[in-house]
Short mmCIF file of C-alpha atoms and ligand atoms in Angstrom, two decimals:
data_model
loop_
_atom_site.label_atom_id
_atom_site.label_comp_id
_atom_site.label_asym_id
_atom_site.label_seq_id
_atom_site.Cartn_x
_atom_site.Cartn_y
_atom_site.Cartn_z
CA UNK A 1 0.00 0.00 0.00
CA UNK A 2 1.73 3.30 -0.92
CA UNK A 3 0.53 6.97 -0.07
CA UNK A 4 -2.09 7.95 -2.60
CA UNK A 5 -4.48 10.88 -2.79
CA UNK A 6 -6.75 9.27 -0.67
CA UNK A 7 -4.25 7.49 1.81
CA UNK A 8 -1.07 9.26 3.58
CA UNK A 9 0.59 6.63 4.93
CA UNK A 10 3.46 9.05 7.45
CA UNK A 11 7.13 7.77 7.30
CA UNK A 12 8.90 9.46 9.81
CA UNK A 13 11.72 7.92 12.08
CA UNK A 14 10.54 9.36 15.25
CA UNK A 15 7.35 7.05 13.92
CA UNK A 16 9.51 4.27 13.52
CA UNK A 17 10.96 4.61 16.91
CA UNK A 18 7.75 5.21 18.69
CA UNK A 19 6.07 2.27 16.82
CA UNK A 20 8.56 -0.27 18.12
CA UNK A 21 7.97 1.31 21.44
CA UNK A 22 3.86 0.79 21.26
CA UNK A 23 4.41 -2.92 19.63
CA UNK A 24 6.91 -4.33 22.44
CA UNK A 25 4.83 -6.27 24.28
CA UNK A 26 7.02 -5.30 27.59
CA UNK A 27 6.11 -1.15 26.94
CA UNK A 28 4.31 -0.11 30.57
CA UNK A 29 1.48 2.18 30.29
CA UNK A 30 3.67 5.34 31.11
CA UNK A 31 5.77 4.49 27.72
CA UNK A 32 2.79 3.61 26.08
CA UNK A 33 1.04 7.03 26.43
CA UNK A 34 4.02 9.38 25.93
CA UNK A 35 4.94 7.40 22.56
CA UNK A 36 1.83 7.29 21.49
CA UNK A 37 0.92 11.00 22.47
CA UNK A 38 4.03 11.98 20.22
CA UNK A 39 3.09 9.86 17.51
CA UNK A 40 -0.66 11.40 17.78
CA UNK A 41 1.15 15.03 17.18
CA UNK A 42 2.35 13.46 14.08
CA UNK A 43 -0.84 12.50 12.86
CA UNK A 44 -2.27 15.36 13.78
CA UNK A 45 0.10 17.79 12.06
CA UNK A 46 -0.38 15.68 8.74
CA UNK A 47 -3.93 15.53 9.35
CA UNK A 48 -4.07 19.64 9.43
CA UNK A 49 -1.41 20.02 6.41
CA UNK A 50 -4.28 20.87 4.02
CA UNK A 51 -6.60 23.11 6.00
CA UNK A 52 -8.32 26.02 3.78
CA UNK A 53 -7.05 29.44 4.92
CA UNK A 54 -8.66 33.05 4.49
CA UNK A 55 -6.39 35.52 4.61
CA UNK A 56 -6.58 38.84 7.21
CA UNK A 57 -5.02 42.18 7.24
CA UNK A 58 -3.57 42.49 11.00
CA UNK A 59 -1.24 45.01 12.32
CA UNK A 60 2.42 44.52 13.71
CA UNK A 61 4.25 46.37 16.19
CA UNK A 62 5.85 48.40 12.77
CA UNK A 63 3.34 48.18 10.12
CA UNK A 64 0.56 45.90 8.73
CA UNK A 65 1.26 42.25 7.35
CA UNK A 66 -1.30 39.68 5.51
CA UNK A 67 -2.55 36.91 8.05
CA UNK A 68 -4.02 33.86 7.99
CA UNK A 69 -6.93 32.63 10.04
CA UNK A 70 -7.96 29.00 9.56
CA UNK A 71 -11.11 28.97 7.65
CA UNK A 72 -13.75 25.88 8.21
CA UNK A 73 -14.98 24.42 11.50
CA UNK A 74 -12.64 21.72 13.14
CA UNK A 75 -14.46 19.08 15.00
CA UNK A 76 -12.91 15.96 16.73
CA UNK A 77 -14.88 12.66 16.89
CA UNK A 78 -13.27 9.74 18.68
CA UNK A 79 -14.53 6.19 18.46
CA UNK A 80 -14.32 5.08 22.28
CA UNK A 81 -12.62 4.58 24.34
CA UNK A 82 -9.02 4.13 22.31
CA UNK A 83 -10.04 7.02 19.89
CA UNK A 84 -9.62 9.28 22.86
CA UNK A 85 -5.85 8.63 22.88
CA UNK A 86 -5.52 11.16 19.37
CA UNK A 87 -7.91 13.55 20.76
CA UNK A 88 -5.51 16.30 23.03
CA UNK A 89 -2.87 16.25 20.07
CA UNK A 90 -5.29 17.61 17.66
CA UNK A 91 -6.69 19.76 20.43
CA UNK A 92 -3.25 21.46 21.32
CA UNK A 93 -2.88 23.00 17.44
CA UNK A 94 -6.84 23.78 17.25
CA UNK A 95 -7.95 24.59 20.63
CA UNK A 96 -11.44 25.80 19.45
CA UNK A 97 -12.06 22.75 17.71
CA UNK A 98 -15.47 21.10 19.06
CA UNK A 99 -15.46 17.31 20.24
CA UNK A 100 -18.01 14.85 19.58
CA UNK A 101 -17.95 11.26 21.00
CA UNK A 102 -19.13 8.08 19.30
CA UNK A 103 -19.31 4.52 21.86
CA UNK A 104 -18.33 1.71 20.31
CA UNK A 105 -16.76 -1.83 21.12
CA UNK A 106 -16.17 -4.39 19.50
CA UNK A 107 -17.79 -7.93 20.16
CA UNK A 108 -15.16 -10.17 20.56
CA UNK A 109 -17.20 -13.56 19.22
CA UNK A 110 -18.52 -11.72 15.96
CA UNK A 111 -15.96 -9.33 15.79
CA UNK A 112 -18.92 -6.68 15.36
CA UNK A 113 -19.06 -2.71 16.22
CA UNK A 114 -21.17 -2.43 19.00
CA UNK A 115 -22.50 1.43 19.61
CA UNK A 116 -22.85 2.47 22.86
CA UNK A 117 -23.43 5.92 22.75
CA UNK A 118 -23.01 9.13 21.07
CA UNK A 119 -22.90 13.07 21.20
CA UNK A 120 -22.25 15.18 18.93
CA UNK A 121 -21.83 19.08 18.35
CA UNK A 122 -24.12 20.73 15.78
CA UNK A 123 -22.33 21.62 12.64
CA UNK A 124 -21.25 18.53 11.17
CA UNK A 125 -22.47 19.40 7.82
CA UNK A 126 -19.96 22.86 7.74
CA UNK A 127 -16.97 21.34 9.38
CA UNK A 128 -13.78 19.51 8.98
CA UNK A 129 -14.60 16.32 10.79
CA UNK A 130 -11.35 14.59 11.82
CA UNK A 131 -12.65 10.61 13.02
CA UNK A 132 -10.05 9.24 15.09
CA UNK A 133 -9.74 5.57 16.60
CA UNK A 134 -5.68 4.15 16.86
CA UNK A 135 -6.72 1.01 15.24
CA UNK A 136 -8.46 0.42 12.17
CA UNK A 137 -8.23 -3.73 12.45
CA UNK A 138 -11.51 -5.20 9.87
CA UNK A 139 -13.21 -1.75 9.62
CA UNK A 140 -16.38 -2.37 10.68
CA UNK A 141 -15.82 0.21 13.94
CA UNK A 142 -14.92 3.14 10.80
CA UNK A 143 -17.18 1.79 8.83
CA UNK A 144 -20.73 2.16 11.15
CA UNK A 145 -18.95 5.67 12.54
CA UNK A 146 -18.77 7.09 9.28
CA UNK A 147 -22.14 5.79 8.13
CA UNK A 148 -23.32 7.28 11.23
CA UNK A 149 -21.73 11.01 10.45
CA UNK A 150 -23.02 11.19 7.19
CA UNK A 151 -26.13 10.77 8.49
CA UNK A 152 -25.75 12.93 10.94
CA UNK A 153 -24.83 15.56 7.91
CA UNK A 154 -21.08 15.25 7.95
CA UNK A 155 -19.32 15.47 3.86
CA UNK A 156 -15.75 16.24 5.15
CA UNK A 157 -14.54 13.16 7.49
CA UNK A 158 -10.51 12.46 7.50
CA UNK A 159 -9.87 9.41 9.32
CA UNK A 160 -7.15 9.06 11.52
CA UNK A 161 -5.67 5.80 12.44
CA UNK A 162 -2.09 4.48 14.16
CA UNK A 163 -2.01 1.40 12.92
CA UNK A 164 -3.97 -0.15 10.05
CA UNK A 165 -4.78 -3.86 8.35
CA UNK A 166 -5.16 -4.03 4.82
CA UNK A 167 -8.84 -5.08 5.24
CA UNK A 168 -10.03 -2.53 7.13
CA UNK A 169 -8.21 0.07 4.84
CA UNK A 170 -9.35 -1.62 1.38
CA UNK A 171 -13.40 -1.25 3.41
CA UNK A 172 -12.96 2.34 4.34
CA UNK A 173 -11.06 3.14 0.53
CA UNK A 174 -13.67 1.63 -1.38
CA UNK A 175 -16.51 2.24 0.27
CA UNK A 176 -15.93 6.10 1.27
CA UNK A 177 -13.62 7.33 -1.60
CA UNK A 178 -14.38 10.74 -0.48
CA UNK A 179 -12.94 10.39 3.01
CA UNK A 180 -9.30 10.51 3.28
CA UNK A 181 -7.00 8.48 5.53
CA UNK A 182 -3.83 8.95 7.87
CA UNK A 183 -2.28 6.67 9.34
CA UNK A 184 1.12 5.63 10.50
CA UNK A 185 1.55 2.15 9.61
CA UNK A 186 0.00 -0.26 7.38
CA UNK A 187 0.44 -3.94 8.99
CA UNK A 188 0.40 -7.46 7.58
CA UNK A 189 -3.25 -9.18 7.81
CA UNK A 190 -5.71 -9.67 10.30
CA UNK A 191 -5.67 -13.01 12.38
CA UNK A 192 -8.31 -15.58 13.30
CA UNK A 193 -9.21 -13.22 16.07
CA UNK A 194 -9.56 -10.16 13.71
CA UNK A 195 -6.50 -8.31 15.90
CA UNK A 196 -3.93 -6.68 13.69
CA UNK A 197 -0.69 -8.58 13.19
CA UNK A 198 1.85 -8.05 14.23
CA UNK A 199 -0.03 -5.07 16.22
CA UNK A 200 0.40 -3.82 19.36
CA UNK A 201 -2.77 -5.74 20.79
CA UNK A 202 -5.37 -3.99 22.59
CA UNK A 203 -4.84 -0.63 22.24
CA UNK A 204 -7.60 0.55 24.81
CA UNK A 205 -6.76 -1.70 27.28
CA UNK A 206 -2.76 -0.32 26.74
CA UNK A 207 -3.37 3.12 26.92
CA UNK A 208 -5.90 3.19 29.63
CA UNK A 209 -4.35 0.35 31.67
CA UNK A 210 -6.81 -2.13 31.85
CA UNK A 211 -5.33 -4.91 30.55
C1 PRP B 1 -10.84 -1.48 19.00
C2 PRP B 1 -10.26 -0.27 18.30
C3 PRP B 1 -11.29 0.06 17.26
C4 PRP B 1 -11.81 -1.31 16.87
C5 PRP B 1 -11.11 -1.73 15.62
O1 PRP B 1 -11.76 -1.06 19.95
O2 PRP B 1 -9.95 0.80 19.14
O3 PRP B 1 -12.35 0.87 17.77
O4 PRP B 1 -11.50 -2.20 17.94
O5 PRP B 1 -11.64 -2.91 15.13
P1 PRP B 1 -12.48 -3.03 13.79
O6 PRP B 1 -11.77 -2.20 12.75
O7 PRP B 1 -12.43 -4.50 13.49
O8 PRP B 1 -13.87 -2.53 14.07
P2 PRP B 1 -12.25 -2.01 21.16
O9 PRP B 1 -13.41 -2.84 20.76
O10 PRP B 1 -11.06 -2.77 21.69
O11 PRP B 1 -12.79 -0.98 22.22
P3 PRP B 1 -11.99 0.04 23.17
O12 PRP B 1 -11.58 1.19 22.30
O13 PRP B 1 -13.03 0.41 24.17
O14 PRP B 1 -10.81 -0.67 23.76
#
């Protein structure tokens, strides 16, 4: 899978590092969080590399300059509870952005999204809606969270992923070829339990310690 204009796939060594760090099976939680938080501000910064800007006439300390002012609505929708890991890097570089929450787990016999609950800002239908969930394993969590935006109005999603199969990707490409993708690592397959391999396992249960 290579970076097209639908998928940016980031290739960054401080990615590479912080990837090994997430995947070693003896990472504690501390590790876990500060690698991943660095390797959300990656994500996040390529996320926000193609935001529409409307330009401002502002005054300086000498004389007056053209500015820029970020020009759509930003709002933030993690798939819980592991979506809530990418939330405060996109946060810190758009701290107006608005924050809507969508429940979801998966059921671990059918390996089936199931929705738990859901709240989200008005808006969707103006806005820049960045969907964010570390692991995008079959796609079926993306897949009933983006179904559920566009219903709810939404016709701008990015998705933002850590680590993704090539099942759930080819599902989310195909199906949605108007939402875009970024993600930080494209992994082998899926195995018999639907968890990415080689993964980092559960990333929930990593980040939030409840392994
Ligand atoms: C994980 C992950 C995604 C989903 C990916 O969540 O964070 O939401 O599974 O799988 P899919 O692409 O096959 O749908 P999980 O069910 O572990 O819930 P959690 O975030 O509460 O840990």
């Amino acid at each position: 899978m290579k970076t097209t204009d639908q998928v940016t796939i980031i290739r960054h060594p401080l990615v590479s590092r912080d990837l090994t760090i997430l995947r070693k099976t003896e990472t504690d939680t501390i590790d876990f969080r500060t690698a991943l938080g660095r390797i959300a501000t990656i994500l996040a910064y390529f996320a926000l590399k193609e935001l529409p800007l409307r330009e401002k006439t502002i005054s300086t300390p000498i004389t007056t300059a053209r500015g820029y002012e970020i020009d759509t609505d930003i709002i933030v929708v993690p798939i819980l509870r592991a979506g809530l890991s990418l939330v405060d890097a996109i946060i810190d570089f758009v701290p107006d952005a608005k924050v809507g929450h969508l429940g979801m787990y998966r059921d671990e016999d059918t390996h089936q999204p199931v929705d738990y609950y859901s709240k989200l800002p008005n808006g969707l239908d103006e806005a820049l809606v960045l969907l964010v969930d570390p692991m995008l394993a079959t796609g079926g969590s993306a897949d009933d969270a983006i179904n559920f935006l566009k219903k709810q109005g939404a016709n701008n999603i990015r998705f933002i992923s850590l680590i993704s199969a090539p099942e759930g990707l080819d599902r989310i490409l195909k199906k949605y070829p108007d939402v875009s993708i970024i993600t930080a690592a494209v992994d082998e397959k899926l195995n018999s339990d639907a968890f990415i391999v080689p993964g980092l396992g559960d990333a929930g249960d990593r980040y939030f310690g409840t392994e």
